[in-house]
mmCIF file of C-alpha atoms in Angstrom:
data_model
loop_
_atom_site.group_PDB
_atom_site.id
_atom_site.type_symbol
_atom_site.label_atom_id
_atom_site.label_comp_id
_atom_site.label_asym_id
_atom_site.label_seq_id
_atom_site.Cartn_x
_atom_site.Cartn_y
_atom_site.Cartn_z
ATOM 1 C CA GLN A 1 0.000 0.000 0.000
ATOM 2 C CA LEU A 2 1.178 3.502 -0.837
ATOM 3 C CA GLU A 3 2.640 5.416 2.113
ATOM 4 C CA CYS A 4 1.906 9.105 1.627
ATOM 5 C CA LEU A 5 0.121 12.214 2.827
ATOM 6 C CA ILE A 6 -2.438 14.117 0.760
ATOM 7 C CA SER A 7 -2.800 17.808 1.511
ATOM 8 C CA THR A 8 -4.396 20.926 0.088
ATOM 9 C CA ASP A 9 -4.236 24.673 0.667
ATOM 10 C CA GLU A 10 -6.292 27.841 0.299
ATOM 11 C CA LYS A 11 -5.417 28.046 -3.406
ATOM 12 C CA GLY A 12 -6.844 24.592 -4.093
ATOM 13 C CA MET A 13 -3.463 22.995 -4.724
ATOM 14 C CA LEU A 14 -3.467 19.243 -4.042
ATOM 15 C CA GLU A 15 -0.260 17.449 -3.150
ATOM 16 C CA VAL A 16 0.534 13.740 -2.790
ATOM 17 C CA TRP A 17 3.836 13.500 -0.930
ATOM 18 C CA ASP A 18 6.132 11.482 1.284
ATOM 19 C CA PRO A 19 6.400 13.190 4.709
ATOM 20 C CA GLU A 20 10.006 12.003 5.127
ATOM 21 C CA THR A 21 11.413 13.118 1.762
ATOM 22 C CA GLU A 22 8.827 15.860 1.062
ATOM 23 C CA LYS A 23 8.734 14.581 -2.521
ATOM 24 C CA SER A 24 6.400 12.370 -4.551
ATOM 25 C CA PRO A 25 6.204 9.002 -2.787
ATOM 26 C CA ALA A 26 7.665 5.860 -4.283
ATOM 27 C CA GLY A 27 4.981 3.799 -5.986
ATOM 28 C CA VAL A 28 2.911 6.516 -7.676
ATOM 29 C CA HIS A 29 2.361 6.118 -11.412
ATOM 30 C CA PHE A 30 3.381 9.620 -12.445
ATOM 31 C CA LYS A 31 6.652 11.497 -12.583
ATOM 32 C CA PHE A 32 5.374 15.046 -12.969
ATOM 33 C CA LYS A 33 2.312 16.668 -11.454
ATOM 34 C CA SER A 34 1.390 17.949 -14.920
ATOM 35 C CA GLU A 35 0.583 14.317 -15.832
ATOM 36 C CA THR A 36 -2.193 14.268 -13.202
ATOM 37 C CA ASP A 37 -5.478 16.038 -12.440
ATOM 38 C CA LEU A 38 -4.196 17.403 -9.127
ATOM 39 C CA TYR A 39 -4.611 20.937 -10.503
ATOM 40 C CA GLU A 40 -8.376 20.386 -10.815
ATOM 41 C CA LEU A 41 -9.353 22.519 -7.820
ATOM 42 C CA ALA A 42 -6.944 25.367 -8.543
ATOM 43 C CA LYS A 43 -8.029 25.372 -12.182
ATOM 44 C CA ASN A 44 -11.664 25.783 -11.137
ATOM 45 C CA LYS A 45 -10.797 28.280 -8.353
ATOM 46 C CA VAL A 46 -12.308 26.162 -5.591
ATOM 47 C CA VAL A 47 -10.965 24.705 -2.356
ATOM 48 C CA ALA A 48 -11.495 21.391 -0.584
ATOM 49 C CA TYR A 49 -13.486 21.400 2.644
ATOM 50 C CA SER A 50 -12.217 17.908 3.440
ATOM 51 C CA ILE A 51 -10.112 15.009 2.153
ATOM 52 C CA ASP A 52 -10.881 11.354 2.834
ATOM 53 C CA ILE A 53 -8.771 8.390 1.697
ATOM 54 C CA SER A 54 -10.322 5.001 0.966
ATOM 55 C CA PRO A 55 -9.320 2.130 3.302
ATOM 56 C CA ASN A 56 -7.487 0.329 0.477
ATOM 57 C CA GLY A 57 -5.628 3.539 -0.418
ATOM 58 C CA ASP A 58 -6.621 3.437 -4.093
ATOM 59 C CA LEU A 59 -8.895 6.513 -4.008
ATOM 60 C CA PHE A 60 -9.280 9.816 -2.224
ATOM 61 C CA ALA A 61 -12.265 12.156 -2.240
ATOM 62 C CA CYS A 62 -12.807 15.848 -1.562
ATOM 63 C CA MET A 63 -15.945 17.795 -0.743
ATOM 64 C CA CYS A 64 -15.301 21.092 -2.515
ATOM 65 C CA SER A 65 -16.453 24.680 -2.165
ATOM 66 C CA ASP A 66 -18.391 24.540 -5.458
ATOM 67 C CA ARG A 67 -20.476 21.786 -3.792
ATOM 68 C CA LYS A 68 -19.043 19.044 -5.956
ATOM 69 C CA VAL A 69 -17.623 15.790 -4.612
ATOM 70 C CA ARG A 70 -14.509 14.838 -6.556
ATOM 71 C CA VAL A 71 -12.821 11.436 -6.397
ATOM 72 C CA TRP A 72 -9.249 10.816 -7.571
ATOM 73 C CA ARG A 73 -7.183 7.688 -8.126
ATOM 74 C CA THR A 74 -4.308 7.967 -5.660
ATOM 75 C CA TYR A 75 -1.648 6.157 -7.696
ATOM 76 C CA THR A 76 -2.199 8.107 -10.923
ATOM 77 C CA GLY A 77 -3.573 11.392 -9.593
ATOM 78 C CA LYS A 78 -6.293 11.161 -12.241
ATOM 79 C CA LEU A 79 -9.843 12.371 -11.563
ATOM 80 C CA TYR A 80 -12.100 9.317 -11.278
ATOM 81 C CA LYS A 81 -15.607 10.662 -10.634
ATOM 82 C CA THR A 82 -17.416 13.928 -9.883
ATOM 83 C CA PHE A 83 -20.784 14.266 -8.148
ATOM 84 C CA ASP A 84 -22.537 17.626 -8.387
ATOM 85 C CA GLU A 85 -24.333 18.611 -5.162
ATOM 86 C CA SER A 86 -24.840 22.280 -6.037
ATOM 87 C CA LEU A 87 -28.224 23.941 -5.606
ATOM 88 C CA ALA A 88 -28.763 23.883 -9.374
ATOM 89 C CA ALA A 89 -28.111 20.120 -9.473
ATOM 90 C CA SER A 90 -30.428 19.546 -6.493
ATOM 91 C CA GLN A 91 -33.199 21.513 -8.185
ATOM 92 C CA ALA A 92 -32.749 19.470 -11.369
ATOM 93 C CA ALA A 93 -32.914 16.236 -9.363
ATOM 94 C CA GLN A 94 -36.106 17.451 -7.671
ATOM 95 C CA LEU A 95 -37.703 17.865 -11.097
ATOM 96 C CA ASP A 96 -36.258 14.952 -13.028
ATOM 97 C CA GLY A 97 -34.568 12.630 -10.520
ATOM 98 C CA GLY A 98 -35.872 9.341 -9.162
ATOM 99 C CA GLU A 99 -38.310 9.058 -6.269
ATOM 100 C CA ALA A 100 -35.466 8.319 -3.849
ATOM 101 C CA LEU A 101 -34.203 11.896 -4.271
ATOM 102 C CA LYS A 102 -37.508 13.777 -4.509
ATOM 103 C CA LEU A 103 -39.008 15.740 -1.624
ATOM 104 C CA ASP A 104 -42.331 17.350 -0.897
ATOM 105 C CA ALA A 105 -42.369 20.777 -2.598
ATOM 106 C CA LEU A 106 -42.678 22.718 0.687
ATOM 107 C CA ASP A 107 -39.982 20.629 2.343
ATOM 108 C CA PHE A 108 -37.671 21.113 -0.637
ATOM 109 C CA GLY A 109 -38.179 24.894 -0.558
ATOM 110 C CA ARG A 110 -37.341 24.998 3.150
ATOM 111 C CA ARG A 111 -34.210 22.914 2.619
ATOM 112 C CA VAL A 112 -33.089 25.201 -0.216
ATOM 113 C CA ASN A 113 -33.264 28.153 2.199
ATOM 114 C CA VAL A 114 -31.192 26.236 4.749
ATOM 115 C CA GLU A 115 -28.697 25.381 2.006
ATOM 116 C CA LYS A 116 -28.324 29.067 1.147
ATOM 117 C CA GLU A 117 -27.681 29.861 4.812
ATOM 118 C CA LEU A 118 -25.088 27.095 4.934
ATOM 119 C CA GLU A 119 -23.336 28.470 1.853
ATOM 120 C CA LYS A 120 -23.091 31.925 3.433
ATOM 121 C CA ASP A 121 -21.763 30.411 6.649
ATOM 122 C CA LEU A 122 -19.137 28.356 4.824
ATOM 123 C CA ALA A 123 -18.012 31.410 2.869
ATOM 124 C CA THR A 124 -17.174 33.297 6.067
ATOM 125 C CA ASN A 125 -16.736 30.835 8.954
ATOM 126 C CA ARG A 126 -15.714 27.473 7.512
ATOM 127 C CA HIS A 127 -12.584 27.281 9.670
ATOM 128 C CA GLU A 128 -14.699 27.600 12.817
ATOM 129 C CA LYS A 129 -17.769 25.532 11.934
ATOM 130 C CA ALA A 130 -18.652 21.972 10.967
ATOM 131 C CA VAL A 131 -18.318 21.448 7.208
ATOM 132 C CA PRO A 132 -19.727 18.978 4.660
ATOM 133 C CA ASN A 133 -17.444 16.019 4.003
ATOM 134 C CA CYS A 134 -17.400 12.482 2.624
ATOM 135 C CA VAL A 135 -16.273 9.070 3.919
ATOM 136 C CA PHE A 136 -15.597 5.674 2.358
ATOM 137 C CA ASP A 137 -17.008 2.430 3.703
ATOM 138 C CA ALA A 138 -14.787 -0.532 4.617
ATOM 139 C CA SER A 139 -14.951 -1.990 1.091
ATOM 140 C CA SER A 140 -13.812 1.292 -0.526
ATOM 141 C CA ASN A 141 -16.669 0.814 -3.018
ATOM 142 C CA LEU A 142 -19.244 3.010 -1.254
ATOM 143 C CA LEU A 143 -18.851 6.747 -0.707
ATOM 144 C CA LEU A 144 -21.056 8.569 1.788
ATOM 145 C CA PHE A 145 -21.538 12.336 1.765
ATOM 146 C CA SER A 146 -24.040 14.827 3.142
ATOM 147 C CA SER A 147 -26.415 16.605 0.787
ATOM 148 C CA LEU A 148 -29.597 18.669 0.723
ATOM 149 C CA VAL A 149 -31.785 15.537 0.732
ATOM 150 C CA GLY A 150 -29.828 13.629 3.394
ATOM 151 C CA ILE A 151 -26.699 11.497 3.522
ATOM 152 C CA LYS A 152 -26.189 9.859 0.141
ATOM 153 C CA VAL A 153 -24.599 6.423 -0.155
ATOM 154 C CA VAL A 154 -23.083 6.100 -3.639
ATOM 155 C CA ASN A 155 -21.863 2.854 -5.162
ATOM 156 C CA LEU A 156 -18.741 3.949 -7.039
ATOM 157 C CA LEU A 157 -18.621 0.776 -9.138
ATOM 158 C CA GLU A 158 -22.211 1.185 -10.360
ATOM 159 C CA ASN A 159 -22.096 5.004 -10.277
ATOM 160 C CA LYS A 160 -25.472 5.367 -8.574
ATOM 161 C CA VAL A 161 -27.053 6.385 -5.276
ATOM 162 C CA VAL A 162 -28.063 3.178 -3.514
ATOM 163 C CA ARG A 163 -29.476 4.741 -0.343
ATOM 164 C CA VAL A 164 -30.257 8.090 1.299
ATOM 165 C CA LEU A 165 -29.889 8.177 5.091
ATOM 166 C CA GLY A 166 -31.811 10.695 7.187
ATOM 167 C CA LYS A 167 -34.072 11.864 4.380
ATOM 168 C CA PRO A 168 -37.166 12.042 6.658
ATOM 169 C CA GLU A 169 -35.275 14.312 9.089
ATOM 170 C CA SER A 170 -36.467 17.473 7.377
ATOM 171 C CA SER A 171 -35.203 19.815 10.104
ATOM 172 C CA ASP A 172 -31.581 18.631 9.868
ATOM 173 C CA ARG A 173 -28.844 19.432 7.360
ATOM 174 C CA PHE A 174 -26.226 16.812 8.229
ATOM 175 C CA LEU A 175 -22.495 17.650 8.251
ATOM 176 C CA SER A 176 -19.137 16.268 9.448
ATOM 177 C CA LEU A 177 -19.596 12.545 8.851
ATOM 178 C CA SER A 178 -17.465 9.969 10.631
ATOM 179 C CA LEU A 179 -17.878 6.253 9.976
ATOM 180 C CA LEU A 180 -16.957 3.484 12.402
ATOM 181 C CA ARG A 181 -16.127 0.586 10.096
ATOM 182 C CA GLY A 182 -16.082 -2.600 12.114
ATOM 183 C CA THR A 183 -17.693 -5.721 13.435
ATOM 184 C CA ALA A 184 -19.951 -6.089 16.430
ATOM 185 C CA GLY A 185 -18.735 -7.134 19.841
ATOM 186 C CA LYS A 186 -20.934 -8.789 22.422
ATOM 187 C CA PHE A 187 -23.881 -6.389 22.283
ATOM 188 C CA GLN A 188 -27.475 -7.100 23.160
ATOM 189 C CA HIS A 189 -28.889 -6.796 19.643
ATOM 190 C CA THR A 190 -26.045 -8.127 17.478
ATOM 191 C CA ALA A 191 -24.186 -11.390 17.150
ATOM 192 C CA GLU A 192 -20.455 -11.163 17.705
ATOM 193 C CA GLY A 193 -18.633 -10.847 14.375
ATOM 194 C CA ASP A 194 -21.599 -9.351 12.466
ATOM 195 C CA GLN A 195 -20.971 -6.240 10.416
ATOM 196 C CA ASP A 196 -21.981 -3.321 12.617
ATOM 197 C CA PRO A 197 -21.002 0.025 11.052
ATOM 198 C CA THR A 198 -22.062 3.214 12.827
ATOM 199 C CA LEU A 199 -22.195 6.618 11.150
ATOM 200 C CA ALA A 200 -21.852 9.702 13.363
ATOM 201 C CA CYS A 201 -22.544 13.246 12.172
ATOM 202 C CA THR A 202 -23.532 16.735 13.250
ATOM 203 C CA SER A 203 -26.220 19.042 11.875
ATOM 204 C CA PHE A 204 -26.113 22.665 10.751
ATOM 205 C CA ASN A 205 -26.822 25.063 13.651
ATOM 206 C CA LYS A 206 -27.683 22.185 16.007
ATOM 207 C CA ASN A 207 -25.865 21.520 19.275
ATOM 208 C CA ARG A 208 -26.142 17.749 19.105
ATOM 209 C CA PHE A 209 -24.798 14.793 17.179
ATOM 210 C CA TYR A 210 -26.541 11.907 15.443
ATOM 211 C CA LEU A 211 -25.828 8.194 15.042
ATOM 212 C CA PHE A 212 -27.004 5.962 12.186
ATOM 213 C CA THR A 213 -26.712 2.219 12.736
ATOM 214 C CA PRO A 214 -28.349 -0.999 11.441
ATOM 215 C CA ARG A 215 -29.404 -1.774 15.015
ATOM 216 C CA GLU A 216 -32.755 -0.696 16.400
ATOM 217 C CA PRO A 217 -32.438 1.946 19.163
ATOM 218 C CA ASP A 218 -32.765 0.735 22.746
ATOM 219 C CA HIS A 219 -35.792 2.447 24.272
ATOM 220 C CA GLY A 220 -35.460 0.815 27.680
ATOM 221 C CA GLY A 221 -34.919 2.731 30.916
ATOM 222 C CA GLY A 222 -34.903 6.411 31.670
ATOM 223 C CA GLY A 223 -38.619 6.829 32.279
ATOM 224 C CA GLU A 224 -41.481 6.811 29.818
ATOM 225 C CA GLY A 225 -40.166 6.239 26.310
ATOM 226 C CA GLY A 226 -36.624 5.617 27.556
ATOM 227 C CA ALA A 227 -33.651 7.506 26.217
ATOM 228 C CA GLY A 228 -35.377 7.730 22.847
ATOM 229 C CA ARG A 229 -33.474 9.380 20.022
ATOM 230 C CA ASP A 230 -31.690 12.120 21.939
ATOM 231 C CA ALA A 231 -27.984 11.805 22.613
#
């Protein structure tokens, strides 16, 4: 597996480098940066809000300030896929997309207003606030990222959205995803060794965090209704 760091700066310059030599790491399939697409962000005058590397090291993804998710091949530096999550793309999906991405008209209008507020906030306070990002699953084949309609799960091999998490949560615009990729221990509702991923995230202008898991929530204890959904 390639041993390297991937970094970016305020000009949108992406670098793949060896932290010991401060040069291109051994094992990459390019000699000069001009042979890659690592100038993609600078060329489009955008910056990366986040960088996430796939568990197998073959890919890395950035959530960018033009609201596009870009995925590169690490070894070649070539752009692999781009997913447009801009307001214009969301409005087009609302009109022409599949049912999985459509929202009630009033709900969509409210979410568009929240999205505009988020854009203003990111333009001025992104170094101080939670930002949109993306994460890979354990297989490196699924990419998860927050969007206007919820948290999209995209199959990179099939190039399609296979699931949208949190879509019914109309009052939340999810941000700052973090995925626990692992197997279950000896818990009440899971057999030891079962796949038991847990996705944690925050929400725009909310002082709480959220957990998504295949397990049903435990409503026991803590009075009527138990702990419920609140963390």
